[in-house]
Amino acid sequence: MLNTICQSPSTKLSPGKKFKLSLQNQNQNNKQPLHIVGTINAFTALLAEECGHQAIYLSGSGVATASFGLPDMGMTNLSDVLEDARRITSCTNLPLLVDVDTGFGGVLNVMRCVREMERVGVAAIHIEDQIQSVKRCGHLPNKQIVSTEEMVEKIKAACEARVDSDFVIIARTDALAVEGLEKAIERAKQYVNAGADMLFPEACTTLEEYKAFVEQVNVPILANITEFGKTPLFTGEELASVGVSMVLHPLSAFRAMAKAAKNVYESISKNGTVEPVLSTMQTRSELYEIIEYKKYEEKMEMK
């Protein structure tokens, strides 16, 4: 992290270029999809980097729940997401994919969203075709989507707004659950024709559905493998077998953290001590290693 703070921006590839290279290297060299792991804050981004991941993710649901204690129903705004994104990009050089929901409004809002995301060092965004006023988690029922024409205009606006041509714009479609596979694929083709670099078909339930998108839409496909949703927990190998390029794990670590935190709180309430759960905790030395405490201390002593 200290190197991130001290490094000159001119010496780095753009975030979007790093995202594309990570995807290319993973697909070509390892013949596997790129696993993109959810990070709800700066520290979890450092943990992901420590574990060797090559790309990270900020979930809109994660922002709503972890930062505001709200459900993922369109109640957070661009500024809310930007602040969490800025904190993450400030501590890691890993390329960050951000969930920007519907772009937070019409085409002008989408253009501002893209410019602000680029400004804080985000590598990629995905924008969805749900209706903002009734937006809900992609794995819940009763979703509503905008017209294909409206989404196409948003994608065109996003492409026009980006300064870095490598900034990645991923079109997410929730049409599968609403209109069926054939119409969802037709939408996807139009989104790509409008300029989307990659495609995120939400809530697929079979490998055959992913394969249909891969074969008929000529861009990298992202599979959202979120726990307790409509999509089975397909492995990277299974998804690679049908040509999927990216696997998203949006809130896996957050769910584990939440369960662990509840166990600690319950232990204190029940036992009056943390002793029974001490073995589940990260130690102080492990924490200091992740945040490079000694390097900061050495810098202080040099003054």
PDB file of C-alpha atoms in Angstrom:
ATOM      1  CA  MET A   1       0.000   0.000   0.000  1.00  0.00           C
ATOM      2  CA  LEU A   2       2.859   2.410   0.770  1.00  0.00           C
ATOM      3  CA  ASN A   3       4.092   1.907  -2.775  1.00  0.00           C
ATOM      4  CA  THR A   4       0.638   2.810  -4.041  1.00  0.00           C
ATOM      5  CA  ILE A   5       0.717   6.093  -2.130  1.00  0.00           C
ATOM      6  CA  CYS A   6       4.209   7.012  -3.297  1.00  0.00           C
ATOM      7  CA  GLN A   7       3.971   5.854  -6.902  1.00  0.00           C
ATOM      8  CA  SER A   8       3.705   8.468  -9.642  1.00  0.00           C
ATOM      9  CA  PRO A   9       0.508   8.124 -11.709  1.00  0.00           C
ATOM     10  CA  SER A  10       2.551   8.524 -14.910  1.00  0.00           C
ATOM     11  CA  THR A  11       4.360   5.243 -14.231  1.00  0.00           C
ATOM     12  CA  LYS A  12       1.166   3.169 -14.201  1.00  0.00           C
ATOM     13  CA  LEU A  13      -1.052   1.689 -16.845  1.00  0.00           C
ATOM     14  CA  SER A  14      -4.534   3.120 -16.792  1.00  0.00           C
ATOM     15  CA  PRO A  15      -6.960   1.179 -14.568  1.00  0.00           C
ATOM     16  CA  GLY A  16      -9.014   0.133 -17.565  1.00  0.00           C
ATOM     17  CA  LYS A  17      -5.956  -1.174 -19.389  1.00  0.00           C
ATOM     18  CA  LYS A  18      -4.930  -3.155 -16.305  1.00  0.00           C
ATOM     19  CA  PHE A  19      -8.400  -4.716 -16.134  1.00  0.00           C
ATOM     20  CA  LYS A  20      -8.234  -5.745 -19.788  1.00  0.00           C
ATOM     21  CA  LEU A  21      -4.738  -7.184 -19.406  1.00  0.00           C
ATOM     22  CA  SER A  22      -5.744  -9.145 -16.294  1.00  0.00           C
ATOM     23  CA  LEU A  23      -8.649 -10.626 -18.231  1.00  0.00           C
ATOM     24  CA  GLN A  24      -6.522 -11.387 -21.263  1.00  0.00           C
ATOM     25  CA  ASN A  25      -3.720 -12.997 -19.271  1.00  0.00           C
ATOM     26  CA  GLN A  26      -6.076 -15.153 -17.224  1.00  0.00           C
ATOM     27  CA  ASN A  27      -8.043 -16.363 -20.230  1.00  0.00           C
ATOM     28  CA  GLN A  28      -5.020 -17.037 -22.438  1.00  0.00           C
ATOM     29  CA  ASN A  29      -2.396 -18.276 -19.991  1.00  0.00           C
ATOM     30  CA  ASN A  30      -4.498 -20.201 -17.491  1.00  0.00           C
ATOM     31  CA  LYS A  31      -7.473 -21.078 -19.721  1.00  0.00           C
ATOM     32  CA  GLN A  32      -9.688 -19.995 -16.843  1.00  0.00           C
ATOM     33  CA  PRO A  33     -12.145 -17.152 -16.255  1.00  0.00           C
ATOM     34  CA  LEU A  34     -10.907 -14.114 -14.355  1.00  0.00           C
ATOM     35  CA  HIS A  35     -12.247 -14.308 -10.803  1.00  0.00           C
ATOM     36  CA  ILE A  36     -13.343 -10.836  -9.656  1.00  0.00           C
ATOM     37  CA  VAL A  37     -13.851 -10.726  -5.890  1.00  0.00           C
ATOM     38  CA  GLY A  38     -16.054  -8.349  -3.951  1.00  0.00           C
ATOM     39  CA  THR A  39     -14.380  -5.835  -1.635  1.00  0.00           C
ATOM     40  CA  ILE A  40     -16.644  -3.691   0.508  1.00  0.00           C
ATOM     41  CA  ASN A  41     -13.926  -1.347   1.721  1.00  0.00           C
ATOM     42  CA  ALA A  42     -10.232  -0.497   1.438  1.00  0.00           C
ATOM     43  CA  PHE A  43      -9.034  -3.111   3.899  1.00  0.00           C
ATOM     44  CA  THR A  44     -10.811  -5.987   2.177  1.00  0.00           C
ATOM     45  CA  ALA A  45      -9.216  -4.793  -1.077  1.00  0.00           C
ATOM     46  CA  LEU A  46      -5.808  -5.193   0.571  1.00  0.00           C
ATOM     47  CA  LEU A  47      -6.761  -8.688   1.717  1.00  0.00           C
ATOM     48  CA  ALA A  48      -7.786  -9.639  -1.828  1.00  0.00           C
ATOM     49  CA  GLU A  49      -4.508  -8.312  -3.184  1.00  0.00           C
ATOM     50  CA  GLU A  50      -2.567 -10.237  -0.513  1.00  0.00           C
ATOM     51  CA  CYS A  51      -4.282 -13.440  -1.652  1.00  0.00           C
ATOM     52  CA  GLY A  52      -3.167 -12.939  -5.244  1.00  0.00           C
ATOM     53  CA  HIS A  53      -6.371 -11.778  -6.914  1.00  0.00           C
ATOM     54  CA  GLN A  54      -6.007  -9.725 -10.083  1.00  0.00           C
ATOM     55  CA  ALA A  55      -9.288  -7.782 -10.083  1.00  0.00           C
ATOM     56  CA  ILE A  56     -11.737  -6.599  -7.435  1.00  0.00           C
ATOM     57  CA  TYR A  57     -15.329  -5.416  -7.271  1.00  0.00           C
ATOM     58  CA  LEU A  58     -17.496  -2.913  -5.447  1.00  0.00           C
ATOM     59  CA  SER A  59     -21.111  -4.050  -5.228  1.00  0.00           C
ATOM     60  CA  GLY A  60     -24.000  -1.611  -5.163  1.00  0.00           C
ATOM     61  CA  SER A  61     -25.688  -3.910  -2.693  1.00  0.00           C
ATOM     62  CA  GLY A  62     -22.505  -3.903  -0.636  1.00  0.00           C
ATOM     63  CA  VAL A  63     -22.447  -0.107  -0.532  1.00  0.00           C
ATOM     64  CA  ALA A  64     -26.099   0.017   0.504  1.00  0.00           C
ATOM     65  CA  THR A  65     -25.794  -2.645   3.189  1.00  0.00           C
ATOM     66  CA  ALA A  66     -22.270  -2.234   4.553  1.00  0.00           C
ATOM     67  CA  SER A  67     -22.005   1.551   4.376  1.00  0.00           C
ATOM     68  CA  PHE A  68     -25.612   2.565   5.027  1.00  0.00           C
ATOM     69  CA  GLY A  69     -27.469  -0.412   6.504  1.00  0.00           C
ATOM     70  CA  LEU A  70     -30.004  -0.278   3.655  1.00  0.00           C
ATOM     71  CA  PRO A  71     -31.409  -2.851   1.227  1.00  0.00           C
ATOM     72  CA  ASP A  72     -30.336  -2.771  -2.420  1.00  0.00           C
ATOM     73  CA  MET A  73     -33.358  -0.869  -3.710  1.00  0.00           C
ATOM     74  CA  GLY A  74     -31.859   2.174  -5.400  1.00  0.00           C
ATOM     75  CA  MET A  75     -31.648   4.317  -2.264  1.00  0.00           C
ATOM     76  CA  THR A  76     -27.928   5.075  -2.527  1.00  0.00           C
ATOM     77  CA  ASN A  77     -26.597   7.576  -5.057  1.00  0.00           C
ATOM     78  CA  LEU A  78     -23.536   8.311  -7.155  1.00  0.00           C
ATOM     79  CA  SER A  79     -21.741  10.179  -4.384  1.00  0.00           C
ATOM     80  CA  ASP A  80     -22.238   7.275  -1.972  1.00  0.00           C
ATOM     81  CA  VAL A  81     -20.693   4.774  -4.379  1.00  0.00           C
ATOM     82  CA  LEU A  82     -17.914   7.147  -5.444  1.00  0.00           C
ATOM     83  CA  GLU A  83     -16.727   7.597  -1.872  1.00  0.00           C
ATOM     84  CA  ASP A  84     -16.362   3.859  -1.293  1.00  0.00           C
ATOM     85  CA  ALA A  85     -14.689   3.446  -4.710  1.00  0.00           C
ATOM     86  CA  ARG A  86     -12.237   6.279  -4.018  1.00  0.00           C
ATOM     87  CA  ARG A  87     -11.180   4.716  -0.727  1.00  0.00           C
ATOM     88  CA  ILE A  88     -10.522   1.388  -2.409  1.00  0.00           C
ATOM     89  CA  THR A  89      -8.561   2.742  -5.386  1.00  0.00           C
ATOM     90  CA  SER A  90      -6.440   4.868  -3.055  1.00  0.00           C
ATOM     91  CA  CYS A  91      -4.953   1.800  -1.353  1.00  0.00           C
ATOM     92  CA  THR A  92      -4.489  -0.738  -4.141  1.00  0.00           C
ATOM     93  CA  ASN A  93      -3.388  -0.884  -7.759  1.00  0.00           C
ATOM     94  CA  LEU A  94      -5.748  -3.758  -8.523  1.00  0.00           C
ATOM     95  CA  PRO A  95      -8.303  -2.794 -11.186  1.00  0.00           C
ATOM     96  CA  LEU A  96     -11.709  -2.106  -9.635  1.00  0.00           C
ATOM     97  CA  LEU A  97     -15.040  -2.951 -11.279  1.00  0.00           C
ATOM     98  CA  VAL A  98     -17.928  -0.928  -9.841  1.00  0.00           C
ATOM     99  CA  ASP A  99     -21.658  -1.575  -9.863  1.00  0.00           C
ATOM    100  CA  VAL A 100     -23.295   1.713 -10.895  1.00  0.00           C
ATOM    101  CA  ASP A 101     -26.838   0.348 -10.927  1.00  0.00           C
ATOM    102  CA  THR A 102     -28.785   2.104 -13.712  1.00  0.00           C
ATOM    103  CA  GLY A 103     -26.291   4.950 -14.013  1.00  0.00           C
ATOM    104  CA  PHE A 104     -28.228   6.964 -11.412  1.00  0.00           C
ATOM    105  CA  GLY A 105     -30.626   8.548 -13.887  1.00  0.00           C
ATOM    106  CA  GLY A 106     -30.872   9.447 -17.570  1.00  0.00           C
ATOM    107  CA  VAL A 107     -28.162   9.835 -20.183  1.00  0.00           C
ATOM    108  CA  LEU A 108     -26.700  12.993 -18.631  1.00  0.00           C
ATOM    109  CA  ASN A 109     -26.448  11.256 -15.257  1.00  0.00           C
ATOM    110  CA  VAL A 110     -24.755   8.314 -16.943  1.00  0.00           C
ATOM    111  CA  MET A 111     -22.188  10.598 -18.555  1.00  0.00           C
ATOM    112  CA  ARG A 112     -21.404  12.254 -15.233  1.00  0.00           C
ATOM    113  CA  CYS A 113     -21.181   8.847 -13.576  1.00  0.00           C
ATOM    114  CA  VAL A 114     -18.565   7.650 -16.074  1.00  0.00           C
ATOM    115  CA  ARG A 115     -16.468  10.796 -15.740  1.00  0.00           C
ATOM    116  CA  GLU A 116     -16.514  10.684 -11.949  1.00  0.00           C
ATOM    117  CA  MET A 117     -15.692   6.975 -11.852  1.00  0.00           C
ATOM    118  CA  GLU A 118     -12.705   7.546 -14.126  1.00  0.00           C
ATOM    119  CA  ARG A 119     -11.617  10.469 -11.972  1.00  0.00           C
ATOM    120  CA  VAL A 120     -11.330   8.339  -8.834  1.00  0.00           C
ATOM    121  CA  GLY A 121      -9.384   5.583 -10.575  1.00  0.00           C
ATOM    122  CA  VAL A 122     -12.076   3.001 -11.316  1.00  0.00           C
ATOM    123  CA  ALA A 123     -11.208   0.548 -14.102  1.00  0.00           C
ATOM    124  CA  ALA A 124     -14.657  -0.628 -15.180  1.00  0.00           C
ATOM    125  CA  ILE A 125     -18.350  -0.225 -14.483  1.00  0.00           C
ATOM    126  CA  HIS A 126     -21.433  -2.258 -15.179  1.00  0.00           C
ATOM    127  CA  ILE A 127     -24.716  -0.527 -15.889  1.00  0.00           C
ATOM    128  CA  GLU A 128     -28.035  -2.347 -15.867  1.00  0.00           C
ATOM    129  CA  ASP A 129     -31.321  -2.128 -17.746  1.00  0.00           C
ATOM    130  CA  GLN A 130     -33.654  -2.134 -14.750  1.00  0.00           C
ATOM    131  CA  ILE A 131     -36.022   0.747 -14.027  1.00  0.00           C
ATOM    132  CA  GLN A 132     -34.368   2.910 -11.364  1.00  0.00           C
ATOM    133  CA  SER A 133     -37.499   3.729  -9.377  1.00  0.00           C
ATOM    134  CA  VAL A 134     -38.323   0.051  -8.753  1.00  0.00           C
ATOM    135  CA  LYS A 135     -34.798  -1.380  -8.876  1.00  0.00           C
ATOM    136  CA  ARG A 136     -34.106  -4.508  -6.847  1.00  0.00           C
ATOM    137  CA  CYS A 137     -31.496  -7.249  -6.473  1.00  0.00           C
ATOM    138  CA  GLY A 138     -31.070  -9.151  -9.720  1.00  0.00           C
ATOM    139  CA  HIS A 139     -31.866 -12.465  -8.011  1.00  0.00           C
ATOM    140  CA  LEU A 140     -35.230 -11.374  -6.625  1.00  0.00           C
ATOM    141  CA  PRO A 141     -38.619 -11.584  -8.390  1.00  0.00           C
ATOM    142  CA  ASN A 142     -40.699  -8.775  -9.896  1.00  0.00           C
ATOM    143  CA  LYS A 143     -37.899  -6.949 -11.673  1.00  0.00           C
ATOM    144  CA  GLN A 144     -38.845  -4.359 -14.287  1.00  0.00           C
ATOM    145  CA  ILE A 145     -36.673  -3.278 -17.192  1.00  0.00           C
ATOM    146  CA  VAL A 146     -36.464  -0.251 -19.456  1.00  0.00           C
ATOM    147  CA  SER A 147     -36.912  -0.426 -23.209  1.00  0.00           C
ATOM    148  CA  THR A 148     -34.010  -1.620 -25.311  1.00  0.00           C
ATOM    149  CA  GLU A 149     -33.854   1.828 -26.912  1.00  0.00           C
ATOM    150  CA  GLU A 150     -33.445   3.584 -23.560  1.00  0.00           C
ATOM    151  CA  MET A 151     -30.644   1.275 -22.488  1.00  0.00           C
ATOM    152  CA  VAL A 152     -28.897   1.660 -25.836  1.00  0.00           C
ATOM    153  CA  GLU A 153     -28.889   5.438 -25.384  1.00  0.00           C
ATOM    154  CA  LYS A 154     -27.366   5.042 -21.924  1.00  0.00           C
ATOM    155  CA  ILE A 155     -24.589   2.836 -23.264  1.00  0.00           C
ATOM    156  CA  LYS A 156     -23.852   5.278 -26.070  1.00  0.00           C
ATOM    157  CA  ALA A 157     -23.709   8.103 -23.540  1.00  0.00           C
ATOM    158  CA  ALA A 158     -21.345   6.121 -21.304  1.00  0.00           C
ATOM    159  CA  CYS A 159     -19.005   5.417 -24.232  1.00  0.00           C
ATOM    160  CA  GLU A 160     -19.063   9.053 -25.308  1.00  0.00           C
ATOM    161  CA  ALA A 161     -18.268  10.269 -21.801  1.00  0.00           C
ATOM    162  CA  ARG A 162     -15.158   8.191 -21.121  1.00  0.00           C
ATOM    163  CA  VAL A 163     -11.815   9.891 -21.527  1.00  0.00           C
ATOM    164  CA  ASP A 164      -9.707   6.727 -21.486  1.00  0.00           C
ATOM    165  CA  SER A 165     -10.706   4.455 -24.348  1.00  0.00           C
ATOM    166  CA  ASP A 166      -9.642   1.494 -22.168  1.00  0.00           C
ATOM    167  CA  PHE A 167     -12.164   2.358 -19.444  1.00  0.00           C
ATOM    168  CA  VAL A 168     -14.421  -0.708 -19.525  1.00  0.00           C
ATOM    169  CA  ILE A 169     -18.184  -0.440 -19.896  1.00  0.00           C
ATOM    170  CA  ILE A 170     -20.080  -3.633 -19.154  1.00  0.00           C
ATOM    171  CA  ALA A 171     -23.761  -3.867 -20.048  1.00  0.00           C
ATOM    172  CA  ARG A 172     -25.781  -5.822 -17.527  1.00  0.00           C
ATOM    173  CA  THR A 173     -29.141  -7.148 -18.630  1.00  0.00           C
ATOM    174  CA  ASP A 174     -31.836  -8.435 -16.300  1.00  0.00           C
ATOM    175  CA  ALA A 175     -34.023  -9.369 -19.272  1.00  0.00           C
ATOM    176  CA  LEU A 176     -33.592 -13.137 -18.919  1.00  0.00           C
ATOM    177  CA  ALA A 177     -35.963 -13.319 -15.942  1.00  0.00           C
ATOM    178  CA  VAL A 178     -38.393 -10.831 -17.481  1.00  0.00           C
ATOM    179  CA  GLU A 179     -38.484 -11.598 -21.219  1.00  0.00           C
ATOM    180  CA  GLY A 180     -36.759 -14.961 -21.627  1.00  0.00           C
ATOM    181  CA  LEU A 181     -33.490 -16.077 -23.212  1.00  0.00           C
ATOM    182  CA  GLU A 182     -34.147 -15.230 -26.850  1.00  0.00           C
ATOM    183  CA  LYS A 183     -35.156 -11.625 -26.187  1.00  0.00           C
ATOM    184  CA  ALA A 184     -32.389 -11.197 -23.618  1.00  0.00           C
ATOM    185  CA  ILE A 185     -29.824 -12.200 -26.237  1.00  0.00           C
ATOM    186  CA  GLU A 186     -31.363  -9.824 -28.766  1.00  0.00           C
ATOM    187  CA  ARG A 187     -31.078  -7.011 -26.245  1.00  0.00           C
ATOM    188  CA  ALA A 188     -27.486  -7.981 -25.512  1.00  0.00           C
ATOM    189  CA  LYS A 189     -26.555  -7.779 -29.198  1.00  0.00           C
ATOM    190  CA  GLN A 190     -27.953  -4.259 -29.410  1.00  0.00           C
ATOM    191  CA  TYR A 191     -26.102  -3.228 -26.260  1.00  0.00           C
ATOM    192  CA  VAL A 192     -22.847  -4.429 -27.780  1.00  0.00           C
ATOM    193  CA  ASN A 193     -23.604  -2.666 -31.055  1.00  0.00           C
ATOM    194  CA  ALA A 194     -24.086   0.501 -29.000  1.00  0.00           C
ATOM    195  CA  GLY A 195     -20.538   0.179 -27.671  1.00  0.00           C
ATOM    196  CA  ALA A 196     -20.587  -2.061 -24.583  1.00  0.00           C
ATOM    197  CA  ASP A 197     -17.208  -3.771 -24.171  1.00  0.00           C
ATOM    198  CA  MET A 198     -18.503  -6.780 -22.249  1.00  0.00           C
ATOM    199  CA  LEU A 199     -21.793  -8.342 -21.168  1.00  0.00           C
ATOM    200  CA  PHE A 200     -23.231  -9.312 -17.779  1.00  0.00           C
ATOM    201  CA  PRO A 201     -26.360 -11.480 -18.174  1.00  0.00           C
ATOM    202  CA  GLU A 202     -27.863 -11.524 -14.688  1.00  0.00           C
ATOM    203  CA  ALA A 203     -29.445 -14.526 -12.959  1.00  0.00           C
ATOM    204  CA  CYS A 204     -28.701 -17.263 -15.465  1.00  0.00           C
ATOM    205  CA  THR A 205     -29.758 -20.636 -14.104  1.00  0.00           C
ATOM    206  CA  THR A 206     -27.962 -23.080 -16.424  1.00  0.00           C
ATOM    207  CA  LEU A 207     -24.621 -23.429 -18.171  1.00  0.00           C
ATOM    208  CA  GLU A 208     -26.541 -23.712 -21.430  1.00  0.00           C
ATOM    209  CA  GLU A 209     -27.865 -20.170 -20.966  1.00  0.00           C
ATOM    210  CA  TYR A 210     -24.338 -18.849 -20.504  1.00  0.00           C
ATOM    211  CA  LYS A 211     -23.225 -20.816 -23.558  1.00  0.00           C
ATOM    212  CA  ALA A 212     -25.986 -19.221 -25.641  1.00  0.00           C
ATOM    213  CA  PHE A 213     -24.812 -15.728 -24.686  1.00  0.00           C
ATOM    214  CA  VAL A 214     -21.179 -16.646 -25.392  1.00  0.00           C
ATOM    215  CA  GLU A 215     -21.987 -18.072 -28.818  1.00  0.00           C
ATOM    216  CA  GLN A 216     -24.320 -15.301 -29.948  1.00  0.00           C
ATOM    217  CA  VAL A 217     -22.812 -12.166 -28.386  1.00  0.00           C
ATOM    218  CA  ASN A 218     -19.252 -11.527 -29.489  1.00  0.00           C
ATOM    219  CA  VAL A 219     -17.791  -9.962 -26.322  1.00  0.00           C
ATOM    220  CA  PRO A 220     -16.465 -11.351 -23.007  1.00  0.00           C
ATOM    221  CA  ILE A 221     -19.245 -12.656 -20.761  1.00  0.00           C
ATOM    222  CA  LEU A 222     -19.400 -12.205 -16.987  1.00  0.00           C
ATOM    223  CA  ALA A 223     -21.110 -14.750 -14.729  1.00  0.00           C
ATOM    224  CA  ASN A 224     -22.383 -13.511 -11.368  1.00  0.00           C
ATOM    225  CA  ILE A 225     -21.874 -16.359  -8.891  1.00  0.00           C
ATOM    226  CA  THR A 226     -23.558 -14.884  -5.854  1.00  0.00           C
ATOM    227  CA  GLU A 227     -24.504 -17.116  -2.949  1.00  0.00           C
ATOM    228  CA  PHE A 228     -28.156 -17.894  -2.159  1.00  0.00           C
ATOM    229  CA  GLY A 229     -29.371 -16.575  -5.518  1.00  0.00           C
ATOM    230  CA  LYS A 230     -30.893 -18.019  -8.671  1.00  0.00           C
ATOM    231  CA  THR A 231     -27.577 -18.962 -10.275  1.00  0.00           C
ATOM    232  CA  PRO A 232     -26.045 -22.261  -9.096  1.00  0.00           C
ATOM    233  CA  LEU A 233     -22.528 -22.051  -7.669  1.00  0.00           C
ATOM    234  CA  PHE A 234     -20.843 -23.119 -10.901  1.00  0.00           C
ATOM    235  CA  THR A 235     -17.086 -23.610 -10.670  1.00  0.00           C
ATOM    236  CA  GLY A 236     -14.562 -21.738 -12.764  1.00  0.00           C
ATOM    237  CA  GLU A 237     -13.903 -24.922 -14.712  1.00  0.00           C
ATOM    238  CA  GLU A 238     -17.592 -25.397 -15.494  1.00  0.00           C
ATOM    239  CA  LEU A 239     -17.965 -21.806 -16.647  1.00  0.00           C
ATOM    240  CA  ALA A 240     -14.771 -22.000 -18.711  1.00  0.00           C
ATOM    241  CA  SER A 241     -16.207 -25.046 -20.489  1.00  0.00           C
ATOM    242  CA  VAL A 242     -18.960 -22.866 -21.980  1.00  0.00           C
ATOM    243  CA  GLY A 243     -16.695 -19.907 -22.740  1.00  0.00           C
ATOM    244  CA  VAL A 244     -17.412 -17.551 -19.830  1.00  0.00           C
ATOM    245  CA  SER A 245     -14.555 -15.050 -19.431  1.00  0.00           C
ATOM    246  CA  MET A 246     -15.190 -13.584 -15.963  1.00  0.00           C
ATOM    247  CA  VAL A 247     -16.627 -14.883 -12.695  1.00  0.00           C
ATOM    248  CA  LEU A 248     -17.947 -12.374 -10.182  1.00  0.00           C
ATOM    249  CA  HIS A 249     -18.053 -13.153  -6.446  1.00  0.00           C
ATOM    250  CA  PRO A 250     -19.752  -9.936  -5.319  1.00  0.00           C
ATOM    251  CA  LEU A 251     -20.343 -10.366  -1.580  1.00  0.00           C
ATOM    252  CA  SER A 252     -18.771 -13.695  -0.597  1.00  0.00           C
ATOM    253  CA  ALA A 253     -16.237 -12.219   1.830  1.00  0.00           C
ATOM    254  CA  PHE A 254     -18.757  -9.742   3.221  1.00  0.00           C
ATOM    255  CA  ARG A 255     -21.225 -12.515   4.034  1.00  0.00           C
ATOM    256  CA  ALA A 256     -18.506 -14.452   5.851  1.00  0.00           C
ATOM    257  CA  MET A 257     -17.415 -11.309   7.720  1.00  0.00           C
ATOM    258  CA  ALA A 258     -20.975 -10.550   8.773  1.00  0.00           C
ATOM    259  CA  LYS A 259     -21.468 -14.053  10.148  1.00  0.00           C
ATOM    260  CA  ALA A 260     -18.144 -13.907  12.002  1.00  0.00           C
ATOM    261  CA  ALA A 261     -18.944 -10.503  13.499  1.00  0.00           C
ATOM    262  CA  LYS A 262     -22.329 -11.715  14.722  1.00  0.00           C
ATOM    263  CA  ASN A 263     -20.658 -14.695  16.381  1.00  0.00           C
ATOM    264  CA  VAL A 264     -18.289 -12.375  18.235  1.00  0.00           C
ATOM    265  CA  TYR A 265     -21.078 -10.080  19.401  1.00  0.00           C
ATOM    266  CA  GLU A 266     -23.096 -13.080  20.568  1.00  0.00           C
ATOM    267  CA  SER A 267     -20.123 -14.481  22.471  1.00  0.00           C
ATOM    268  CA  ILE A 268     -19.622 -11.213  24.335  1.00  0.00           C
ATOM    269  CA  SER A 269     -23.339 -10.999  25.104  1.00  0.00           C
ATOM    270  CA  LYS A 270     -23.622 -14.616  26.228  1.00  0.00           C
ATOM    271  CA  ASN A 271     -20.243 -15.271  27.836  1.00  0.00           C
ATOM    272  CA  GLY A 272     -19.001 -11.836  28.793  1.00  0.00           C
ATOM    273  CA  THR A 273     -15.738 -12.594  26.963  1.00  0.00           C
ATOM    274  CA  VAL A 274     -14.305 -13.079  23.477  1.00  0.00           C
ATOM    275  CA  GLU A 275     -12.214 -16.068  24.600  1.00  0.00           C
ATOM    276  CA  PRO A 276     -14.406 -18.730  22.896  1.00  0.00           C
ATOM    277  CA  VAL A 277     -14.034 -16.998  19.503  1.00  0.00           C
ATOM    278  CA  LEU A 278     -10.477 -15.677  19.802  1.00  0.00           C
ATOM    279  CA  SER A 279      -9.131 -18.322  17.430  1.00  0.00           C
ATOM    280  CA  THR A 280     -11.374 -16.999  14.643  1.00  0.00           C
ATOM    281  CA  MET A 281      -9.838 -13.509  14.774  1.00  0.00           C
ATOM    282  CA  GLN A 282      -7.047 -12.012  12.727  1.00  0.00           C
ATOM    283  CA  THR A 283      -4.134 -11.259  15.039  1.00  0.00           C
ATOM    284  CA  ARG A 284      -2.625  -7.831  15.532  1.00  0.00           C
ATOM    285  CA  SER A 285       0.590  -8.921  13.792  1.00  0.00           C
ATOM    286  CA  GLU A 286      -1.359 -10.237  10.813  1.00  0.00           C
ATOM    287  CA  LEU A 287      -3.218  -6.938  10.570  1.00  0.00           C
ATOM    288  CA  TYR A 288      -0.001  -4.923  10.744  1.00  0.00           C
ATOM    289  CA  GLU A 289       1.524  -7.034   7.995  1.00  0.00           C
ATOM    290  CA  ILE A 290      -1.387  -6.352   5.644  1.00  0.00           C
ATOM    291  CA  ILE A 291      -1.378  -2.575   6.203  1.00  0.00           C
ATOM    292  CA  GLU A 292       2.465  -2.399   6.185  1.00  0.00           C
ATOM    293  CA  TYR A 293       2.574  -0.826   9.618  1.00  0.00           C
ATOM    294  CA  LYS A 294       6.357  -1.113   9.977  1.00  0.00           C
ATOM    295  CA  LYS A 295       6.996   0.731   6.714  1.00  0.00           C
ATOM    296  CA  TYR A 296       4.892   3.668   7.878  1.00  0.00           C
ATOM    297  CA  GLU A 297       6.668   3.614  11.239  1.00  0.00           C
ATOM    298  CA  GLU A 298      10.042   3.726   9.483  1.00  0.00           C
ATOM    299  CA  LYS A 299       8.919   6.733   7.440  1.00  0.00           C
ATOM    300  CA  MET A 300       7.940   8.543  10.631  1.00  0.00           C
ATOM    301  CA  GLU A 301      11.328   7.843  12.211  1.00  0.00           C
ATOM    302  CA  MET A 302      13.181   9.264   9.178  1.00  0.00           C
ATOM    303  CA  LYS A 303      11.786  12.753   9.813  1.00  0.00           C
TER     304      LYS A 303
END
